[in-house]
mmCIF file with all atom_site columns, C-alpha atoms in Angstrom:
data_model
loop_
_atom_site.group_PDB
_atom_site.id
_atom_site.type_symbol
_atom_site.label_atom_id
_atom_site.label_alt_id
_atom_site.label_comp_id
_atom_site.label_asym_id
_atom_site.label_entity_id
_atom_site.label_seq_id
_atom_site.pdbx_PDB_ins_code
_atom_site.Cartn_x
_atom_site.Cartn_y
_atom_site.Cartn_z
_atom_site.occupancy
_atom_site.B_iso_or_equiv
_atom_site.pdbx_formal_charge
_atom_site.auth_seq_id
_atom_site.auth_comp_id
_atom_site.auth_asym_id
_atom_site.auth_atom_id
_atom_site.pdbx_PDB_model_num
ATOM 1   C CA . GLN C 1 1   ? -34.157 -18.125 23.066 1.00 67.00 ? 239 GLN C CA 1
ATOM 2   C CA . LYS C 1 2   ? -35.845 -15.038 24.429 1.00 74.00 ? 240 LYS C CA 1
ATOM 3   C CA . GLU C 1 3   ? -39.421 -14.404 23.333 1.00 88.00 ? 241 GLU C CA 1
ATOM 4   C CA . VAL C 1 4   ? -38.614 -10.890 22.142 1.00 93.00 ? 242 VAL C CA 1
ATOM 5   C CA . GLU C 1 5   ? -35.095 -9.825  21.263 1.00 93.00 ? 243 GLU C CA 1
ATOM 6   C CA . GLN C 1 6   ? -33.650 -6.404  20.609 1.00 94.00 ? 244 GLN C CA 1
ATOM 7   C CA . ASN C 1 7   ? -30.140 -5.061  20.279 1.00 90.00 ? 245 ASN C CA 1
ATOM 8   C CA . SER C 1 8   ? -29.516 -3.001  23.403 1.00 88.00 ? 246 SER C CA 1
ATOM 9   C CA . GLY C 1 9   ? -27.486 -0.376  21.553 1.00 88.00 ? 247 GLY C CA 1
ATOM 10  C CA . PRO C 1 10  ? -26.806 2.416   21.884 1.00 94.00 ? 248 PRO C CA 1
ATOM 11  C CA . LEU C 1 11  ? -27.736 3.173   18.300 1.00 96.00 ? 249 LEU C CA 1
ATOM 12  C CA . SER C 1 12  ? -26.278 6.510   17.381 1.00 97.00 ? 250 SER C CA 1
ATOM 13  C CA . VAL C 1 13  ? -27.616 8.457   14.397 1.00 97.00 ? 251 VAL C CA 1
ATOM 14  C CA . PRO C 1 14  ? -27.026 12.061  13.323 1.00 97.00 ? 252 PRO C CA 1
ATOM 15  C CA . GLU C 1 15  ? -29.865 14.555  13.412 1.00 97.00 ? 253 GLU C CA 1
ATOM 16  C CA . GLY C 1 16  ? -31.965 14.364  10.262 1.00 97.00 ? 254 GLY C CA 1
ATOM 17  C CA . ALA C 1 17  ? -31.024 10.754  9.462  1.00 97.00 ? 255 ALA C CA 1
ATOM 18  C CA . ILE C 1 18  ? -33.249 7.683   9.495  1.00 97.00 ? 256 ILE C CA 1
ATOM 19  C CA . ALA C 1 19  ? -33.056 5.548   12.628 1.00 97.00 ? 257 ALA C CA 1
ATOM 20  C CA . SER C 1 20  ? -33.841 1.866   12.137 1.00 97.00 ? 258 SER C CA 1
ATOM 21  C CA . LEU C 1 21  ? -34.728 -0.224  15.173 1.00 97.00 ? 259 LEU C CA 1
ATOM 22  C CA . ASN C 1 22  ? -35.232 -3.963  14.908 1.00 96.00 ? 260 ASN C CA 1
ATOM 23  C CA . CYS C 1 23  ? -36.928 -6.639  16.950 1.00 96.00 ? 261 CYS C CA 1
ATOM 24  C CA . THR C 1 24  ? -37.326 -10.389 16.494 1.00 95.00 ? 262 THR C CA 1
ATOM 25  C CA . TYR C 1 25  ? -39.792 -12.657 18.221 1.00 94.00 ? 263 TYR C CA 1
ATOM 26  C CA . SER C 1 26  ? -39.909 -16.396 18.751 1.00 91.00 ? 264 SER C CA 1
ATOM 27  C CA . ASP C 1 27  ? -43.611 -17.289 18.738 1.00 88.00 ? 265 ASP C CA 1
ATOM 28  C CA . ARG C 1 28  ? -44.612 -17.761 15.114 1.00 86.00 ? 266 ARG C CA 1
ATOM 29  C CA . VAL C 1 29  ? -48.342 -17.306 15.824 1.00 86.00 ? 267 VAL C CA 1
ATOM 30  C CA . SER C 1 30  ? -47.960 -13.893 17.460 1.00 86.00 ? 268 SER C CA 1
ATOM 31  C CA . GLN C 1 31  ? -50.545 -11.447 16.126 1.00 85.00 ? 269 GLN C CA 1
ATOM 32  C CA . SER C 1 32  ? -50.013 -8.100  17.856 1.00 91.00 ? 270 SER C CA 1
ATOM 33  C CA . PHE C 1 33  ? -46.900 -5.955  17.905 1.00 95.00 ? 271 PHE C CA 1
ATOM 34  C CA . PHE C 1 34  ? -46.114 -2.649  19.553 1.00 96.00 ? 272 PHE C CA 1
ATOM 35  C CA . TRP C 1 35  ? -43.404 -0.065  19.928 1.00 97.00 ? 273 TRP C CA 1
ATOM 36  C CA . TYR C 1 36  ? -43.081 1.912   23.137 1.00 97.00 ? 274 TYR C CA 1
ATOM 37  C CA . ARG C 1 37  ? -40.771 4.851   23.739 1.00 98.00 ? 275 ARG C CA 1
ATOM 38  C CA . GLN C 1 38  ? -39.286 5.372   27.185 1.00 98.00 ? 276 GLN C CA 1
ATOM 39  C CA . TYR C 1 39  ? -37.365 8.477   28.113 1.00 97.00 ? 277 TYR C CA 1
ATOM 40  C CA . SER C 1 40  ? -34.873 8.155   30.943 1.00 95.00 ? 278 SER C CA 1
ATOM 41  C CA . GLY C 1 41  ? -36.694 8.179   34.271 1.00 94.00 ? 279 GLY C CA 1
ATOM 42  C CA . LYS C 1 42  ? -40.124 8.126   32.644 1.00 96.00 ? 280 LYS C CA 1
ATOM 43  C CA . SER C 1 43  ? -42.738 5.508   31.874 1.00 97.00 ? 281 SER C CA 1
ATOM 44  C CA . PRO C 1 44  ? -43.153 3.665   28.561 1.00 97.00 ? 282 PRO C CA 1
ATOM 45  C CA . GLU C 1 45  ? -45.340 5.455   26.051 1.00 96.00 ? 283 GLU C CA 1
ATOM 46  C CA . LEU C 1 46  ? -47.119 3.642   23.216 1.00 95.00 ? 284 LEU C CA 1
ATOM 47  C CA . ILE C 1 47  ? -46.106 5.107   19.858 1.00 96.00 ? 285 ILE C CA 1
ATOM 48  C CA . MET C 1 48  ? -47.012 2.451   17.281 1.00 95.00 ? 286 MET C CA 1
ATOM 49  C CA . SER C 1 49  ? -49.040 -0.726  16.954 1.00 95.00 ? 287 SER C CA 1
ATOM 50  C CA . ILE C 1 50  ? -49.128 -3.078  13.972 1.00 95.00 ? 288 ILE C CA 1
ATOM 51  C CA . TYR C 1 51  ? -51.159 -6.212  13.411 1.00 92.00 ? 289 TYR C CA 1
ATOM 52  C CA . SER C 1 52  ? -50.705 -7.212  9.756  1.00 92.00 ? 290 SER C CA 1
ATOM 53  C CA . ASN C 1 53  ? -47.765 -7.705  7.427  1.00 93.00 ? 291 ASN C CA 1
ATOM 54  C CA . GLY C 1 54  ? -46.398 -4.644  5.734  1.00 95.00 ? 292 GLY C CA 1
ATOM 55  C CA . ASP C 1 55  ? -45.836 -1.047  6.710  1.00 96.00 ? 293 ASP C CA 1
ATOM 56  C CA . LYS C 1 56  ? -47.806 1.308   8.904  1.00 96.00 ? 294 LYS C CA 1
ATOM 57  C CA . GLU C 1 57  ? -46.930 4.979   8.888  1.00 97.00 ? 295 GLU C CA 1
ATOM 58  C CA . ASP C 1 58  ? -47.693 7.639   11.470 1.00 96.00 ? 296 ASP C CA 1
ATOM 59  C CA . GLY C 1 59  ? -45.942 10.933  10.962 1.00 96.00 ? 297 GLY C CA 1
ATOM 60  C CA . ARG C 1 60  ? -42.192 10.384  11.080 1.00 97.00 ? 298 ARG C CA 1
ATOM 61  C CA . PHE C 1 61  ? -42.639 6.828   12.368 1.00 97.00 ? 299 PHE C CA 1
ATOM 62  C CA . THR C 1 62  ? -43.069 3.699   10.236 1.00 98.00 ? 300 THR C CA 1
ATOM 63  C CA . ALA C 1 63  ? -43.577 0.255   11.710 1.00 97.00 ? 301 ALA C CA 1
ATOM 64  C CA . GLN C 1 64  ? -42.788 -2.727  9.506  1.00 97.00 ? 302 GLN C CA 1
ATOM 65  C CA . LEU C 1 65  ? -43.935 -6.266  10.159 1.00 96.00 ? 303 LEU C CA 1
ATOM 66  C CA . ASN C 1 66  ? -42.725 -9.438  8.474  1.00 95.00 ? 304 ASN C CA 1
ATOM 67  C CA . LYS C 1 67  ? -44.402 -12.442 10.052 1.00 92.00 ? 305 LYS C CA 1
ATOM 68  C CA . ALA C 1 68  ? -42.643 -14.960 7.813  1.00 92.00 ? 306 ALA C CA 1
ATOM 69  C CA . SER C 1 69  ? -39.277 -13.781 9.094  1.00 93.00 ? 307 SER C CA 1
ATOM 70  C CA . GLN C 1 70  ? -40.621 -13.025 12.577 1.00 94.00 ? 308 GLN C CA 1
ATOM 71  C CA . TYR C 1 71  ? -39.337 -9.506  12.827 1.00 94.00 ? 309 TYR C CA 1
ATOM 72  C CA . VAL C 1 72  ? -40.803 -6.105  13.388 1.00 97.00 ? 310 VAL C CA 1
ATOM 73  C CA . SER C 1 73  ? -38.971 -2.851  12.896 1.00 97.00 ? 311 SER C CA 1
ATOM 74  C CA . LEU C 1 74  ? -39.432 0.830   13.591 1.00 98.00 ? 312 LEU C CA 1
ATOM 75  C CA . LEU C 1 75  ? -38.115 3.527   11.286 1.00 98.00 ? 313 LEU C CA 1
ATOM 76  C CA . ILE C 1 76  ? -37.826 7.090   12.481 1.00 98.00 ? 314 ILE C CA 1
ATOM 77  C CA . ARG C 1 77  ? -37.360 9.575   9.657  1.00 98.00 ? 315 ARG C CA 1
ATOM 78  C CA . ASP C 1 78  ? -35.728 12.972  10.126 1.00 97.00 ? 316 ASP C CA 1
ATOM 79  C CA . SER C 1 79  ? -34.456 11.944  13.569 1.00 97.00 ? 317 SER C CA 1
ATOM 80  C CA . GLN C 1 80  ? -34.436 14.697  16.176 1.00 97.00 ? 318 GLN C CA 1
ATOM 81  C CA . PRO C 1 81  ? -32.510 14.962  19.458 1.00 96.00 ? 319 PRO C CA 1
ATOM 82  C CA . SER C 1 82  ? -35.896 14.656  21.184 1.00 97.00 ? 320 SER C CA 1
ATOM 83  C CA . ASP C 1 83  ? -36.137 11.121  19.760 1.00 97.00 ? 321 ASP C CA 1
ATOM 84  C CA . SER C 1 84  ? -33.246 10.056  22.003 1.00 98.00 ? 322 SER C CA 1
ATOM 85  C CA . ALA C 1 85  ? -34.797 7.425   24.254 1.00 97.00 ? 323 ALA C CA 1
ATOM 86  C CA . THR C 1 86  ? -35.074 3.685   24.751 1.00 97.00 ? 324 THR C CA 1
ATOM 87  C CA . TYR C 1 87  ? -37.456 1.965   22.346 1.00 98.00 ? 325 TYR C CA 1
ATOM 88  C CA . LEU C 1 88  ? -39.191 -1.139  23.627 1.00 97.00 ? 326 LEU C CA 1
ATOM 89  C CA . CYS C 1 89  ? -40.634 -3.745  21.297 1.00 96.00 ? 327 CYS C CA 1
ATOM 90  C CA . ALA C 1 90  ? -43.609 -5.637  22.704 1.00 95.00 ? 328 ALA C CA 1
ATOM 91  C CA . VAL C 1 91  ? -45.449 -8.677  21.400 1.00 94.00 ? 329 VAL C CA 1
ATOM 92  C CA . ILE C 1 92  ? -48.564 -10.560 22.399 1.00 91.00 ? 330 ILE C CA 1
ATOM 93  C CA . PRO C 1 93  ? -47.425 -14.154 21.765 1.00 81.00 ? 331 PRO C CA 1
ATOM 94  C CA . GLY C 1 94  ? -49.801 -16.727 20.295 1.00 75.00 ? 332 GLY C CA 1
ATOM 95  C CA . THR C 1 95  ? -53.064 -16.968 22.164 1.00 72.00 ? 333 THR C CA 1
ATOM 96  C CA . ALA C 1 96  ? -51.742 -15.139 25.201 1.00 75.00 ? 334 ALA C CA 1
ATOM 97  C CA . SER C 1 97  ? -53.428 -12.046 26.554 1.00 79.00 ? 335 SER C CA 1
ATOM 98  C CA . LYS C 1 98  ? -50.405 -10.194 27.820 1.00 86.00 ? 336 LYS C CA 1
ATOM 99  C CA . LEU C 1 99  ? -47.518 -8.224  26.423 1.00 90.00 ? 337 LEU C CA 1
ATOM 100 C CA . THR C 1 100 ? -43.981 -9.553  26.428 1.00 91.00 ? 338 THR C CA 1
ATOM 101 C CA . PHE C 1 101 ? -41.393 -6.807  26.198 1.00 93.00 ? 339 PHE C CA 1
ATOM 102 C CA . GLY C 1 102 ? -37.929 -6.826  24.755 1.00 94.00 ? 340 GLY C CA 1
ATOM 103 C CA . THR C 1 103 ? -35.144 -5.257  26.759 1.00 93.00 ? 341 THR C CA 1
ATOM 104 C CA . GLY C 1 104 ? -35.128 -2.161  24.561 1.00 95.00 ? 342 GLY C CA 1
ATOM 105 C CA . THR C 1 105 ? -32.764 -0.376  22.194 1.00 96.00 ? 343 THR C CA 1
ATOM 106 C CA . ARG C 1 106 ? -31.275 2.903   23.332 1.00 97.00 ? 344 ARG C CA 1
ATOM 107 C CA . LEU C 1 107 ? -31.281 5.500   20.558 1.00 97.00 ? 345 LEU C CA 1
ATOM 108 C CA . GLN C 1 108 ? -29.028 8.536   20.607 1.00 97.00 ? 346 GLN C CA 1
ATOM 109 C CA . VAL C 1 109 ? -29.609 11.282  18.051 1.00 97.00 ? 347 VAL C CA 1
ATOM 110 C CA . THR C 1 110 ? -26.544 13.462  17.810 1.00 95.00 ? 348 THR C CA 1
ATOM 111 C CA . LEU C 1 111 ? -26.356 17.082  16.691 1.00 90.00 ? 349 LEU C CA 1
ATOM 112 C CA . ASP F 2 1   ? -58.337 12.361  31.043 1.00 62.00 ? 241 ASP F CA 1
ATOM 113 C CA . ALA F 2 2   ? -55.856 12.295  33.913 1.00 82.00 ? 242 ALA F CA 1
ATOM 114 C CA . GLY F 2 3   ? -54.172 9.121   32.727 1.00 94.00 ? 243 GLY F CA 1
ATOM 115 C CA . VAL F 2 4   ? -53.074 6.309   35.019 1.00 97.00 ? 244 VAL F CA 1
ATOM 116 C CA . ILE F 2 5   ? -52.304 7.575   38.493 1.00 98.00 ? 245 ILE F CA 1
ATOM 117 C CA . GLN F 2 6   ? -49.836 5.898   40.815 1.00 98.00 ? 246 GLN F CA 1
ATOM 118 C CA . SER F 2 7   ? -48.829 6.636   44.375 1.00 97.00 ? 247 SER F CA 1
ATOM 119 C CA . PRO F 2 8   ? -46.461 7.110   45.971 1.00 97.00 ? 248 PRO F CA 1
ATOM 120 C CA . ARG F 2 9   ? -43.985 8.192   43.287 1.00 97.00 ? 249 ARG F CA 1
ATOM 121 C CA . HIS F 2 10  ? -41.043 7.314   45.486 1.00 97.00 ? 250 HIS F CA 1
ATOM 122 C CA . GLU F 2 11  ? -40.848 4.955   48.418 1.00 97.00 ? 251 GLU F CA 1
ATOM 123 C CA . VAL F 2 12  ? -37.843 4.260   50.595 1.00 98.00 ? 252 VAL F CA 1
ATOM 124 C CA . THR F 2 13  ? -38.261 1.611   53.247 1.00 97.00 ? 253 THR F CA 1
ATOM 125 C CA . GLU F 2 14  ? -36.223 -0.735  55.360 1.00 97.00 ? 254 GLU F CA 1
ATOM 126 C CA . MET F 2 15  ? -35.959 -4.430  54.788 1.00 97.00 ? 255 MET F CA 1
ATOM 127 C CA . GLY F 2 16  ? -38.779 -6.313  56.462 1.00 97.00 ? 256 GLY F CA 1
ATOM 128 C CA . GLN F 2 17  ? -41.311 -3.500  56.227 1.00 97.00 ? 257 GLN F CA 1
ATOM 129 C CA . GLU F 2 18  ? -44.606 -3.728  54.399 1.00 97.00 ? 258 GLU F CA 1
ATOM 130 C CA . VAL F 2 19  ? -44.939 -1.668  51.224 1.00 98.00 ? 259 VAL F CA 1
ATOM 131 C CA . THR F 2 20  ? -48.205 -0.821  49.482 1.00 98.00 ? 260 THR F CA 1
ATOM 132 C CA . LEU F 2 21  ? -48.274 0.664   45.996 1.00 98.00 ? 261 LEU F CA 1
ATOM 133 C CA . ARG F 2 22  ? -51.461 2.145   44.607 1.00 98.00 ? 262 ARG F CA 1
ATOM 134 C CA . CYS F 2 23  ? -52.904 2.598   41.136 1.00 98.00 ? 263 CYS F CA 1
ATOM 135 C CA . LYS F 2 24  ? -55.927 4.282   39.629 1.00 98.00 ? 264 LYS F CA 1
ATOM 136 C CA . PRO F 2 25  ? -56.481 3.205   36.006 1.00 98.00 ? 265 PRO F CA 1
ATOM 137 C CA . ILE F 2 26  ? -57.881 5.378   33.253 1.00 97.00 ? 266 ILE F CA 1
ATOM 138 C CA . SER F 2 27  ? -61.631 5.675   33.732 1.00 96.00 ? 267 SER F CA 1
ATOM 139 C CA . GLY F 2 28  ? -63.475 3.054   31.713 1.00 95.00 ? 268 GLY F CA 1
ATOM 140 C CA . HIS F 2 29  ? -60.471 0.830   31.153 1.00 96.00 ? 269 HIS F CA 1
ATOM 141 C CA . ASP F 2 30  ? -61.203 -2.767  32.085 1.00 95.00 ? 270 ASP F CA 1
ATOM 142 C CA . TYR F 2 31  ? -57.688 -4.206  32.040 1.00 96.00 ? 271 TYR F CA 1
ATOM 143 C CA . LEU F 2 32  ? -55.089 -3.358  34.663 1.00 97.00 ? 272 LEU F CA 1
ATOM 144 C CA . PHE F 2 33  ? -51.480 -4.514  34.701 1.00 97.00 ? 273 PHE F CA 1
ATOM 145 C CA . TRP F 2 34  ? -48.667 -4.354  37.258 1.00 98.00 ? 274 TRP F CA 1
ATOM 146 C CA . TYR F 2 35  ? -45.089 -4.383  35.934 1.00 97.00 ? 275 TYR F CA 1
ATOM 147 C CA . ARG F 2 36  ? -41.667 -4.219  37.520 1.00 97.00 ? 276 ARG F CA 1
ATOM 148 C CA . GLN F 2 37  ? -38.642 -2.734  35.747 1.00 96.00 ? 277 GLN F CA 1
ATOM 149 C CA . THR F 2 38  ? -34.994 -3.238  36.655 1.00 94.00 ? 278 THR F CA 1
ATOM 150 C CA . MET F 2 39  ? -31.803 -2.747  34.705 1.00 90.00 ? 279 MET F CA 1
ATOM 151 C CA . MET F 2 40  ? -31.013 -6.440  34.921 1.00 88.00 ? 280 MET F CA 1
ATOM 152 C CA . ARG F 2 41  ? -34.392 -7.921  33.990 1.00 88.00 ? 281 ARG F CA 1
ATOM 153 C CA . GLY F 2 42  ? -36.084 -5.184  32.029 1.00 90.00 ? 282 GLY F CA 1
ATOM 154 C CA . LEU F 2 43  ? -39.862 -4.771  32.148 1.00 94.00 ? 283 LEU F CA 1
ATOM 155 C CA . GLU F 2 44  ? -41.635 -7.769  33.648 1.00 93.00 ? 284 GLU F CA 1
ATOM 156 C CA . LEU F 2 45  ? -45.365 -8.360  33.989 1.00 95.00 ? 285 LEU F CA 1
ATOM 157 C CA . LEU F 2 46  ? -46.291 -9.299  37.543 1.00 96.00 ? 286 LEU F CA 1
ATOM 158 C CA . ILE F 2 47  ? -50.065 -9.681  37.371 1.00 97.00 ? 287 ILE F CA 1
ATOM 159 C CA . TYR F 2 48  ? -53.033 -8.429  35.397 1.00 96.00 ? 288 TYR F CA 1
ATOM 160 C CA . PHE F 2 49  ? -56.741 -8.018  36.036 1.00 97.00 ? 289 PHE F CA 1
ATOM 161 C CA . ASN F 2 50  ? -59.744 -7.950  33.751 1.00 95.00 ? 290 ASN F CA 1
ATOM 162 C CA . ASN F 2 51  ? -62.925 -6.431  35.149 1.00 96.00 ? 291 ASN F CA 1
ATOM 163 C CA . ASN F 2 52  ? -61.342 -6.477  38.619 1.00 96.00 ? 292 ASN F CA 1
ATOM 164 C CA . VAL F 2 53  ? -60.635 -10.230 38.458 1.00 96.00 ? 293 VAL F CA 1
ATOM 165 C CA . PRO F 2 54  ? -57.008 -11.461 38.537 1.00 96.00 ? 294 PRO F CA 1
ATOM 166 C CA . ILE F 2 55  ? -56.352 -13.328 35.297 1.00 94.00 ? 295 ILE F CA 1
ATOM 167 C CA . ASP F 2 56  ? -52.664 -14.171 35.359 1.00 93.00 ? 296 ASP F CA 1
ATOM 168 C CA . ASP F 2 57  ? -50.387 -13.844 38.385 1.00 94.00 ? 297 ASP F CA 1
ATOM 169 C CA . SER F 2 58  ? -47.638 -16.109 37.069 1.00 92.00 ? 298 SER F CA 1
ATOM 170 C CA . GLY F 2 59  ? -45.174 -13.235 37.145 1.00 92.00 ? 299 GLY F CA 1
ATOM 171 C CA . MET F 2 60  ? -45.552 -12.559 40.850 1.00 94.00 ? 300 MET F CA 1
ATOM 172 C CA . PRO F 2 61  ? -42.116 -13.484 42.181 1.00 87.00 ? 301 PRO F CA 1
ATOM 173 C CA . GLU F 2 62  ? -43.160 -15.099 45.445 1.00 85.00 ? 302 GLU F CA 1
ATOM 174 C CA . ASP F 2 63  ? -45.710 -15.160 48.218 1.00 90.00 ? 303 ASP F CA 1
ATOM 175 C CA . ARG F 2 64  ? -44.409 -11.907 49.623 1.00 95.00 ? 304 ARG F CA 1
ATOM 176 C CA . PHE F 2 65  ? -46.172 -10.157 46.745 1.00 97.00 ? 305 PHE F CA 1
ATOM 177 C CA . SER F 2 66  ? -49.935 -9.760  46.572 1.00 97.00 ? 306 SER F CA 1
ATOM 178 C CA . ALA F 2 67  ? -52.261 -7.620  44.470 1.00 98.00 ? 307 ALA F CA 1
ATOM 179 C CA . LYS F 2 68  ? -55.895 -6.666  44.763 1.00 97.00 ? 308 LYS F CA 1
ATOM 180 C CA . MET F 2 69  ? -58.419 -4.767  42.729 1.00 98.00 ? 309 MET F CA 1
ATOM 181 C CA . PRO F 2 70  ? -61.459 -4.112  44.930 1.00 97.00 ? 310 PRO F CA 1
ATOM 182 C CA . ASN F 2 71  ? -63.181 -1.957  42.315 1.00 95.00 ? 311 ASN F CA 1
ATOM 183 C CA . ALA F 2 72  ? -62.760 -0.675  38.783 1.00 95.00 ? 312 ALA F CA 1
ATOM 184 C CA . SER F 2 73  ? -60.896 2.435   39.838 1.00 96.00 ? 313 SER F CA 1
ATOM 185 C CA . PHE F 2 74  ? -58.346 1.172   42.341 1.00 96.00 ? 314 PHE F CA 1
ATOM 186 C CA . SER F 2 75  ? -55.675 -1.490  42.685 1.00 98.00 ? 315 SER F CA 1
ATOM 187 C CA . THR F 2 76  ? -52.914 -2.187  45.173 1.00 98.00 ? 316 THR F CA 1
ATOM 188 C CA . LEU F 2 77  ? -49.673 -4.130  45.023 1.00 98.00 ? 317 LEU F CA 1
ATOM 189 C CA . LYS F 2 78  ? -48.355 -5.136  48.414 1.00 98.00 ? 318 LYS F CA 1
ATOM 190 C CA . ILE F 2 79  ? -44.956 -6.485  49.370 1.00 97.00 ? 319 ILE F CA 1
ATOM 191 C CA . GLN F 2 80  ? -44.632 -7.990  52.834 1.00 96.00 ? 320 GLN F CA 1
ATOM 192 C CA . PRO F 2 81  ? -41.937 -8.315  54.027 1.00 96.00 ? 321 PRO F CA 1
ATOM 193 C CA . SER F 2 82  ? -39.870 -6.229  51.629 1.00 96.00 ? 322 SER F CA 1
ATOM 194 C CA . GLU F 2 83  ? -36.294 -7.153  50.699 1.00 96.00 ? 323 GLU F CA 1
ATOM 195 C CA . PRO F 2 84  ? -33.485 -5.168  49.039 1.00 97.00 ? 324 PRO F CA 1
ATOM 196 C CA . ARG F 2 85  ? -33.886 -7.207  45.833 1.00 95.00 ? 325 ARG F CA 1
ATOM 197 C CA . ASP F 2 86  ? -37.407 -5.785  45.484 1.00 97.00 ? 326 ASP F CA 1
ATOM 198 C CA . SER F 2 87  ? -35.879 -2.396  44.697 1.00 97.00 ? 327 SER F CA 1
ATOM 199 C CA . ALA F 2 88  ? -37.178 -1.440  41.246 1.00 97.00 ? 328 ALA F CA 1
ATOM 200 C CA . VAL F 2 89  ? -39.603 0.829   39.454 1.00 98.00 ? 329 VAL F CA 1
ATOM 201 C CA . TYR F 2 90  ? -43.129 -0.528  39.592 1.00 98.00 ? 330 TYR F CA 1
ATOM 202 C CA . PHE F 2 91  ? -45.501 0.508   36.830 1.00 98.00 ? 331 PHE F CA 1
ATOM 203 C CA . CYS F 2 92  ? -49.234 0.190   36.588 1.00 98.00 ? 332 CYS F CA 1
ATOM 204 C CA . ALA F 2 93  ? -50.859 0.205   33.140 1.00 97.00 ? 333 ALA F CA 1
ATOM 205 C CA . SER F 2 94  ? -54.417 0.008   31.878 1.00 97.00 ? 334 SER F CA 1
ATOM 206 C CA . SER F 2 95  ? -56.148 -0.722  28.588 1.00 95.00 ? 335 SER F CA 1
ATOM 207 C CA . LEU F 2 96  ? -59.637 -0.731  27.105 1.00 94.00 ? 336 LEU F CA 1
ATOM 208 C CA . ASN F 2 97  ? -61.407 -3.928  25.992 1.00 89.00 ? 337 ASN F CA 1
ATOM 209 C CA . THR F 2 98  ? -58.196 -5.799  25.096 1.00 87.00 ? 338 THR F CA 1
ATOM 210 C CA . PRO F 2 99  ? -54.735 -6.108  26.620 1.00 86.00 ? 339 PRO F CA 1
ATOM 211 C CA . ARG F 2 100 ? -53.261 -4.681  23.435 1.00 88.00 ? 340 ARG F CA 1
ATOM 212 C CA . GLU F 2 101 ? -52.702 -0.949  23.718 1.00 89.00 ? 341 GLU F CA 1
ATOM 213 C CA . GLN F 2 102 ? -51.652 -0.253  27.256 1.00 94.00 ? 342 GLN F CA 1
ATOM 214 C CA . TYR F 2 103 ? -51.162 3.120   28.894 1.00 95.00 ? 343 TYR F CA 1
ATOM 215 C CA . PHE F 2 104 ? -48.639 3.340   31.671 1.00 97.00 ? 344 PHE F CA 1
ATOM 216 C CA . GLY F 2 105 ? -48.658 5.363   34.838 1.00 98.00 ? 345 GLY F CA 1
ATOM 217 C CA . PRO F 2 106 ? -45.618 7.356   35.984 1.00 97.00 ? 346 PRO F CA 1
ATOM 218 C CA . GLY F 2 107 ? -44.334 4.522   38.152 1.00 98.00 ? 347 GLY F CA 1
ATOM 219 C CA . THR F 2 108 ? -43.288 4.123   41.769 1.00 98.00 ? 348 THR F CA 1
ATOM 220 C CA . ARG F 2 109 ? -39.570 3.971   42.448 1.00 98.00 ? 349 ARG F CA 1
ATOM 221 C CA . LEU F 2 110 ? -39.097 1.608   45.385 1.00 98.00 ? 350 LEU F CA 1
ATOM 222 C CA . THR F 2 111 ? -35.873 1.446   47.322 1.00 98.00 ? 351 THR F CA 1
ATOM 223 C CA . VAL F 2 112 ? -35.516 -1.151  50.065 1.00 97.00 ? 352 VAL F CA 1
ATOM 224 C CA . THR F 2 113 ? -32.477 -0.664  52.288 1.00 97.00 ? 353 THR F CA 1
#
């Protein structure tokens, strides 16, 4: 089992819809969770971090964490074509001091 | 702030040659990370430093790879000799106080022919 798993996609959503991206992780004692956005040919960019159960909102983005079920999700409201990118989920497992990345979900927002 | 700076942005070299990638972290950041990204394997951590000291190099693929951080504002990743399978995008990232929220440089696209 991979440490961090994501559906590779592509996930296609129409403009204005809600995009829902999911990620599961294997280490039950993980404490820190992140979402990075990576446009084609560019570097990953940190967009959200979440450390406790529940929801965290930042503009059109909401991160959701459920430690009991070991999943973290990212919701993008009012999706725009500019949101089309690969979204990487990253976790710091257990007592480790380094990020482990999932392979990313490619999001396509269609007009 | 200028962000993380990497050079060169593109490198094309022949198999067997030495390659040196360079990184300048964000000023004041005390963690520095080297990653490699390929389509097949995704984003992999190679090595990271804290306060210029290597902490974890378990991701370095083999002895052909080495990394140094002689001071707080400069790090190098060296591949000697290079092989075609080393072709990838190499990213440097830095963070402040913890390894949590990392900021990535633009990357170096390495092609070994």
